[in-house]
Coordinates of C-alpha atoms in Angstrom, one line a residue:
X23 CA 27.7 7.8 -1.5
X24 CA 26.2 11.0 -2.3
X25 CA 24.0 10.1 -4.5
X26 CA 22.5 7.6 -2.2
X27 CA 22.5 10.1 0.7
X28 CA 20.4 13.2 -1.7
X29 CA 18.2 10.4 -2.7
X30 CA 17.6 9.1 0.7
X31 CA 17.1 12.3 2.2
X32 CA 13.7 13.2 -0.4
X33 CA 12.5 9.5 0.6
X34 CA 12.9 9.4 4.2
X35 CA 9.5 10.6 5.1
X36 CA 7.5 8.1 2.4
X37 CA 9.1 4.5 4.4
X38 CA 11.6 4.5 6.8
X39 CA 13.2 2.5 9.7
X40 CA 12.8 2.6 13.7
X41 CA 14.9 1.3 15.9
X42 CA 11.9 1.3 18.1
X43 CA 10.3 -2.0 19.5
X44 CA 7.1 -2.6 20.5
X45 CA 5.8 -4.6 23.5
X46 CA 2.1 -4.7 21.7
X47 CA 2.2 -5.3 18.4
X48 CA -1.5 -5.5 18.2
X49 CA -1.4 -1.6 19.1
X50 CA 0.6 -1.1 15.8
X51 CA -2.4 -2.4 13.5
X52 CA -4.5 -0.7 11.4
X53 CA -7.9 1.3 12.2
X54 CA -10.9 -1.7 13.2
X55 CA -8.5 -4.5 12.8
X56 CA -10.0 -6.3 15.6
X57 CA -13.3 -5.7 14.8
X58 CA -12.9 -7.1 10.9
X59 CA -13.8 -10.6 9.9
X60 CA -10.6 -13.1 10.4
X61 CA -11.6 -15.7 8.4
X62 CA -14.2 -16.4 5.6
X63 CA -17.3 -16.9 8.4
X64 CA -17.6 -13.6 8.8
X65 CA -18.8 -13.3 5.6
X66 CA -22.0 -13.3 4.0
X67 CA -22.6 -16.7 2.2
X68 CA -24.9 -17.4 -1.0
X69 CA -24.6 -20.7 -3.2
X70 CA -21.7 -21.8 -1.4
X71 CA -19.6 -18.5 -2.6
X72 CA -18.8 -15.6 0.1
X73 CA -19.9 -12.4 -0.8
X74 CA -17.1 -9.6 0.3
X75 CA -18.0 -5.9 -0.1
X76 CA -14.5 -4.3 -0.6
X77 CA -16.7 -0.6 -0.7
X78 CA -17.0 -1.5 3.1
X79 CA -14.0 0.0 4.7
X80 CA -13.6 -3.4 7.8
X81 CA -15.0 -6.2 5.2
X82 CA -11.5 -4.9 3.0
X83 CA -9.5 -4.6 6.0
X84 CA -10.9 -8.2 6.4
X85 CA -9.3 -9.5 3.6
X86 CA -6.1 -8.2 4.8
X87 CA -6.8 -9.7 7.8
X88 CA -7.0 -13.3 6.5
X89 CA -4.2 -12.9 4.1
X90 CA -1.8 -11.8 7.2
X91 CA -3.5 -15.1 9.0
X92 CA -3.2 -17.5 6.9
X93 CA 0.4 -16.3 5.4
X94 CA 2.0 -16.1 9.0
X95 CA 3.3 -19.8 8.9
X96 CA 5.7 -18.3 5.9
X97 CA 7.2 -15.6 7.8
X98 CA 7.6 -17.3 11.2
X99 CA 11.1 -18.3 10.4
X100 CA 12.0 -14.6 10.4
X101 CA 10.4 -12.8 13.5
X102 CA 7.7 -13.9 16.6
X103 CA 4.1 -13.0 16.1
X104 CA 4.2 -12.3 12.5
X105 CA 5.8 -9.4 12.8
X106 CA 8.1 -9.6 9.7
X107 CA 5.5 -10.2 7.3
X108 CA 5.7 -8.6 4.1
X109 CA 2.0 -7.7 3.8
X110 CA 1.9 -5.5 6.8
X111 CA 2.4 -2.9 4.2
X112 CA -1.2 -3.1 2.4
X113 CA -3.2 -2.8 5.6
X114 CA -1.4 -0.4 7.2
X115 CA -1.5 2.0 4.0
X116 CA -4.8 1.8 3.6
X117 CA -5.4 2.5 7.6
X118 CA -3.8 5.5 6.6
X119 CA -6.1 6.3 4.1
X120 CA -9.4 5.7 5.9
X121 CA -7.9 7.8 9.1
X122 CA -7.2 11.0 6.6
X123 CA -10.0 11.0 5.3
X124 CA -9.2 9.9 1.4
X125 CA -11.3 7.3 1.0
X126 CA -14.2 9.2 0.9
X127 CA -15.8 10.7 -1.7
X128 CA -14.0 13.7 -3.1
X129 CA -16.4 15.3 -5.4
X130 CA -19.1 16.2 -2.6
X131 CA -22.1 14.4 -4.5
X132 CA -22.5 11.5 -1.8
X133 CA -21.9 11.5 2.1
X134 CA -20.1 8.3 1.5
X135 CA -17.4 8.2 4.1
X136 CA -17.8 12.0 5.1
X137 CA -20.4 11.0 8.5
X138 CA -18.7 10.1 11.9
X139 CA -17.4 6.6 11.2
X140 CA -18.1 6.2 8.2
X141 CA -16.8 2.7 6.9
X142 CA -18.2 3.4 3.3
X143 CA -14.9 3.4 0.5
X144 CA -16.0 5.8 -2.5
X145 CA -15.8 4.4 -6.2
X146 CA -14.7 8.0 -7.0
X147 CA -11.7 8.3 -4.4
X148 CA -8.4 7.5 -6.2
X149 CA -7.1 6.2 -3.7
X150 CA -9.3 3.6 -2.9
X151 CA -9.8 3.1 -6.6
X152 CA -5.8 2.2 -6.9
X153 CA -5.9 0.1 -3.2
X154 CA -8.4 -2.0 -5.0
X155 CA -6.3 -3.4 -7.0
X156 CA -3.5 -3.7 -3.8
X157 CA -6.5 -5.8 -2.0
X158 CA -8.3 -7.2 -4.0
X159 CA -5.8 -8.8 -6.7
X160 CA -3.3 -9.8 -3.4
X161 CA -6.1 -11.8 -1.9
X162 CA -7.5 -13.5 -5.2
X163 CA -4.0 -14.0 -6.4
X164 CA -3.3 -15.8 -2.6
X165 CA -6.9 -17.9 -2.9
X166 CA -5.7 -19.4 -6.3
X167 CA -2.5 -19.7 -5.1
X168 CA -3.9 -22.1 -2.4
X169 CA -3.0 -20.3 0.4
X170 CA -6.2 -19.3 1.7
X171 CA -7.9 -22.6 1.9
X172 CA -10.8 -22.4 -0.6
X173 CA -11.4 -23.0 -3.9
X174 CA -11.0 -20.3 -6.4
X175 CA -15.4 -20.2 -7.0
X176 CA -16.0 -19.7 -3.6
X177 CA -15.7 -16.2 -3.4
X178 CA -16.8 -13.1 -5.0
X179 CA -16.5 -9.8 -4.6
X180 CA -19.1 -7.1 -4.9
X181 CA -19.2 -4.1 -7.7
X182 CA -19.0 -0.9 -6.6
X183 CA -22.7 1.4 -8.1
X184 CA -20.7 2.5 -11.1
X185 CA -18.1 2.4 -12.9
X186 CA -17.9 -1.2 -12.7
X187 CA -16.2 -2.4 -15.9
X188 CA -13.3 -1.4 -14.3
X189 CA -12.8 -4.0 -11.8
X190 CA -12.8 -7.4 -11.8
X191 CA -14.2 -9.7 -9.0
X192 CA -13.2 -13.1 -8.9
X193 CA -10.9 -15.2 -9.5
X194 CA -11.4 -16.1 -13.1
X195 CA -12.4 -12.2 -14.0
X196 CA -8.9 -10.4 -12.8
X197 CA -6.8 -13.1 -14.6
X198 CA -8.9 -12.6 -17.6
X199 CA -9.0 -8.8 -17.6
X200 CA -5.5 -8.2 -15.2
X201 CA -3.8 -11.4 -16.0
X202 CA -0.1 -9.6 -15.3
X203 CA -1.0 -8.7 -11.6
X204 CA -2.5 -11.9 -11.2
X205 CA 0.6 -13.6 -12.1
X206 CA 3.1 -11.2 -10.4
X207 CA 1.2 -11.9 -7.1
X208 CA 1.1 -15.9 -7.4
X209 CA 5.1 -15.5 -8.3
X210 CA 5.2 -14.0 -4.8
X211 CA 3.3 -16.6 -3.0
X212 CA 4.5 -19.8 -4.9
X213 CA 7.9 -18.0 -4.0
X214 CA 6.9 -17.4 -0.1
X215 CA 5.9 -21.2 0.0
X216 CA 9.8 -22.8 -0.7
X217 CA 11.4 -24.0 2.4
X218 CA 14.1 -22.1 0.9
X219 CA 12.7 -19.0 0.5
X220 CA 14.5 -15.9 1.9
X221 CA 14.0 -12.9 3.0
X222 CA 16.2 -10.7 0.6
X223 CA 14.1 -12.4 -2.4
X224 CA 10.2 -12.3 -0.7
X225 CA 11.5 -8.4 -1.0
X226 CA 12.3 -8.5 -4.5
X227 CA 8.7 -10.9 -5.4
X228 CA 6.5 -8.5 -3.3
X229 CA 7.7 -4.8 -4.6
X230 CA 7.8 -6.8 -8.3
X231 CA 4.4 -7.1 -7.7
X232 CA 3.4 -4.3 -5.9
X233 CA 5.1 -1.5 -8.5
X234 CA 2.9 -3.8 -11.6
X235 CA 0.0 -3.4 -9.6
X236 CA -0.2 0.3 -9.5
X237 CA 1.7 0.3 -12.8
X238 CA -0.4 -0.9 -14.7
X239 CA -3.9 1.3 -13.7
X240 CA -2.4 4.3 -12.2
X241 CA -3.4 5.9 -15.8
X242 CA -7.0 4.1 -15.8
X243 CA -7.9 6.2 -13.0
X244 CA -6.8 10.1 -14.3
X245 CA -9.8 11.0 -14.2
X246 CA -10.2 10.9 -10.4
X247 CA -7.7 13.8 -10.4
X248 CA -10.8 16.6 -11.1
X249 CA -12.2 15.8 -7.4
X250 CA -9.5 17.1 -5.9
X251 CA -7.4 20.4 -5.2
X252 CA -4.7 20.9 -6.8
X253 CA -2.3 20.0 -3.8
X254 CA -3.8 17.2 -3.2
X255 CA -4.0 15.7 -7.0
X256 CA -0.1 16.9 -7.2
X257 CA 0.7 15.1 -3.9
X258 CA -1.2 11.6 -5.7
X259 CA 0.9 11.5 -8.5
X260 CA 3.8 11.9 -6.9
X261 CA 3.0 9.5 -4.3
X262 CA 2.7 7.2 -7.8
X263 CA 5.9 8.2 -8.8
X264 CA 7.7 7.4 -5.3
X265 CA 6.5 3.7 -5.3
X266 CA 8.7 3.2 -8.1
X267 CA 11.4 4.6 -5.9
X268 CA 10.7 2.8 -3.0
X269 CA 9.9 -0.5 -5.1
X270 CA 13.5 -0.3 -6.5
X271 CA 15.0 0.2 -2.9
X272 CA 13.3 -2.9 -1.9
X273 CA 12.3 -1.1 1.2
X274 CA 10.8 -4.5 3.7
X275 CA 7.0 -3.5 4.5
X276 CA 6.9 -5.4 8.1
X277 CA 4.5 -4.3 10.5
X278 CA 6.7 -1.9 13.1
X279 CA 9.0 -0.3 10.0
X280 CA 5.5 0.8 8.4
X281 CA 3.7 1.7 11.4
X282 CA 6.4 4.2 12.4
X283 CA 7.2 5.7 9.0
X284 CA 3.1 6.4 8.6
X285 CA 2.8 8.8 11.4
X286 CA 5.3 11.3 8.7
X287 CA 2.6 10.9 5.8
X288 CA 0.1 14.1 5.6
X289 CA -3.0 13.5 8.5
X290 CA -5.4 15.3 5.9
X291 CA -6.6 15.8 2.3
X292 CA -4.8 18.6 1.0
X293 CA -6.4 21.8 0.4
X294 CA -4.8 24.6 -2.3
X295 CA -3.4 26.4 0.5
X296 CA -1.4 24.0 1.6
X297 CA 2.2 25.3 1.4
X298 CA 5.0 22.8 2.0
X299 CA 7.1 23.2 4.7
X300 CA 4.8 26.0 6.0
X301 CA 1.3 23.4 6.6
X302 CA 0.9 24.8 10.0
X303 CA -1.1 21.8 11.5
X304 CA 1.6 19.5 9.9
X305 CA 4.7 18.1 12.0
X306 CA 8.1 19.1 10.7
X307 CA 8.4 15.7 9.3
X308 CA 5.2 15.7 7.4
X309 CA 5.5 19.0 6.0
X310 CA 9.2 17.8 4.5
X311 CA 7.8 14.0 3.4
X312 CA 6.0 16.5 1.1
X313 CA 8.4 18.7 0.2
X314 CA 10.7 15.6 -0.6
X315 CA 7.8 15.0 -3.5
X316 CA 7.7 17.8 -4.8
X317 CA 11.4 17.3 -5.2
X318 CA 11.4 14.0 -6.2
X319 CA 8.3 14.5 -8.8
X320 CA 10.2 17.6 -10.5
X321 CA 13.3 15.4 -10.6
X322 CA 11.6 12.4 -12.0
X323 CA 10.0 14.8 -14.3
X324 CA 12.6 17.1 -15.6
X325 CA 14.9 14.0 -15.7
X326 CA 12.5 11.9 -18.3
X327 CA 12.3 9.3 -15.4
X328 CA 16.4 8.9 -15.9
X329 CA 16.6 9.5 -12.5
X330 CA 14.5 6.1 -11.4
X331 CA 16.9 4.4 -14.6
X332 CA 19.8 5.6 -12.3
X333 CA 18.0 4.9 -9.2
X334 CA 17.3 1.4 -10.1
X335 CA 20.9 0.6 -11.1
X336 CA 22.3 2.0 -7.4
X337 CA 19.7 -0.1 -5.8
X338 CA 20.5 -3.6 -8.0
X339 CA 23.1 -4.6 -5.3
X340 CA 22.2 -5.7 -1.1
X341 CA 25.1 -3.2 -0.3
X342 CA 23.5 -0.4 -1.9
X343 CA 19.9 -1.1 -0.5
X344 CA 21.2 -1.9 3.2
X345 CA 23.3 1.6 3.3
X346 CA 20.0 3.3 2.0
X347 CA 18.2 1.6 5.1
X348 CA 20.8 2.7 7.6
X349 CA 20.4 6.1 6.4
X350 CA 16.7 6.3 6.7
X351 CA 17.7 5.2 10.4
X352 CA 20.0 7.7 11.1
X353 CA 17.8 10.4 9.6
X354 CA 14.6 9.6 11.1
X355 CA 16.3 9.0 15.0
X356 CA 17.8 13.0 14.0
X357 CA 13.7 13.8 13.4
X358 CA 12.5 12.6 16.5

């Protein structure tokens, strides 16, 4: 028990619970959600293939947008109006990021994303460099899965202006160069298809493939670190390292649990004065989802990542993970 509750305590901040309930739900979704395509028409066509520019902030939120579509009829069973989708989580997150400014370009030599709404996504923003691959590999993966209704030539995706060996855009090109996402993400979907499928196991399919995702590039994209202060290239690679966590905890990424627990994560790029808990323009909350970080990365650190070993063996059981989700409950209702 006190394990769980010291470990749920530096987590709270990154996902966690509401007992909340919302009348809208279309309030809850993520920045220009309405105004992004819903379907393949609002997309560019050549040669019978649609074009998608994922370095255009609503043509990726687009993507989302038909995945959450066109995957509702799976997740029916388990909430009204689609609520209790799993892939709320990938949207949401990367709302997050366009609204705080870190899809932008960090190192100053481009205005891309820095004028008023600005819907351009920098090749040289880590974070938009890692939600590439938790967009576009998702929606690929979902199109030769079936799911999506077209055939797996019928779309491509555009390159970013450099840098470009580093991606893959289409179907054919990520299983060839990123085969192990591919296939953790058509797990998940040939999974979310069964008649049978439940709700304890979509968890256990989508964080499998979420945590290979970033896994497996997090290191490809170091170099992204030099754009950024200090605080704010600290507060990435922790915010790596607490996936793991989170992944492990199984923590369900539906559409009011994330859109709650994303009002705690920092509003702003980091600067190197930033002081956690003392960020003066942060909330309470925000300032100690940060300092939970820096706990957890010096932790995971000093530990030689036997802390996630031990945290992965508490989480193995639905006991253990459901306690852990009460907890984040109880703490966040105190925060409020």
């Amino acid at each position: 028990m006190a394990f769980l509750t010291c470990w749920a305590c530096v987590l709270v901040g990154c996902l966690s619970a509401s007992f909340t309930r919302a009348s809208d739900l279309s309030g809850l979704c993520p920045p220009l959600w309405k105004e992004s395509p819903g379907d393949f028409s609002g997309y560019t066509v050549e040669n019978g293939t649609y074009i998608i520019n994922p370095w255009v902030f609503s043509e990726k939120m687009g993507m989302y947008k038909i995945l959450l579509n066109k995957t509702a009829i799976y997740f029916a069973k388990f909430a009204p109006e689609n609520e209790q989708n799993l892939l709320w989580g990938l949207p949401l997150q990367h709302g997050w990021q366009y609204s705080s400014g870190r899809l932008a370009d960090p190192s100053q030599r481009t205005d891309c994303g820095h004028k008023p709404d600005d819907l351009c996504v920098s090749v040289d923003s880590w974070w938009a460099d890692l939600n590439y691959f938790l967009s576009v590999i998702p929606f690929l993966a979902a199109v030769d899965s079936g799911i999506l209704g077209i055939s797996s030539d019928q779309v491509r995706l555009s390159p970013p202006p450099k840098d470009q060996t580093r991606f893959c855009y289409d179907v054919s090109g990520c299983h060839s160069s990123f085969s192990e996402m591919m296939n953790k993400w058509i797990d998940f979907y040939q999974y979310m298809k069964l008649p049978s499928s439940n709700f304890e196991d979509l968890l256990k399919y989508l964080w499998a493939a979420h945590t290979t995702s970033l896994k497996n590039i997090v290191k490809s994209f170091e170099d992204r670190y030099d754009f950024y202060s200090k605080k704010e290239s600290e507060f990435a690679r922790k915010w790596a390292i607490a996936v793991e966590y989170i992944g492990a905890s199984r923590i369900p990424t539906t559409l009011i649990r994330i859109h709650k627990s994303q009002k705690h994560l920092p509003p702003r790029i980091l600067v190197n004065t930033d002081t956690a808990p003392l960020i003066s323009d942060f909330t309470a909350l925000q300032n100690t989802v940060l300092l939970g970080l820096n706990t957890l990365g010096r932790v995971d650190k000093t530990s030689g990542s036997f802390s996630l070993t031990a945290w992965k063996i508490a989480m193995k059981t639905q006991t253990s993970r459901k306690l852990l989700l009460e907890l984040f409950d109880i703490l966040l209702e105190i925060s409020d």
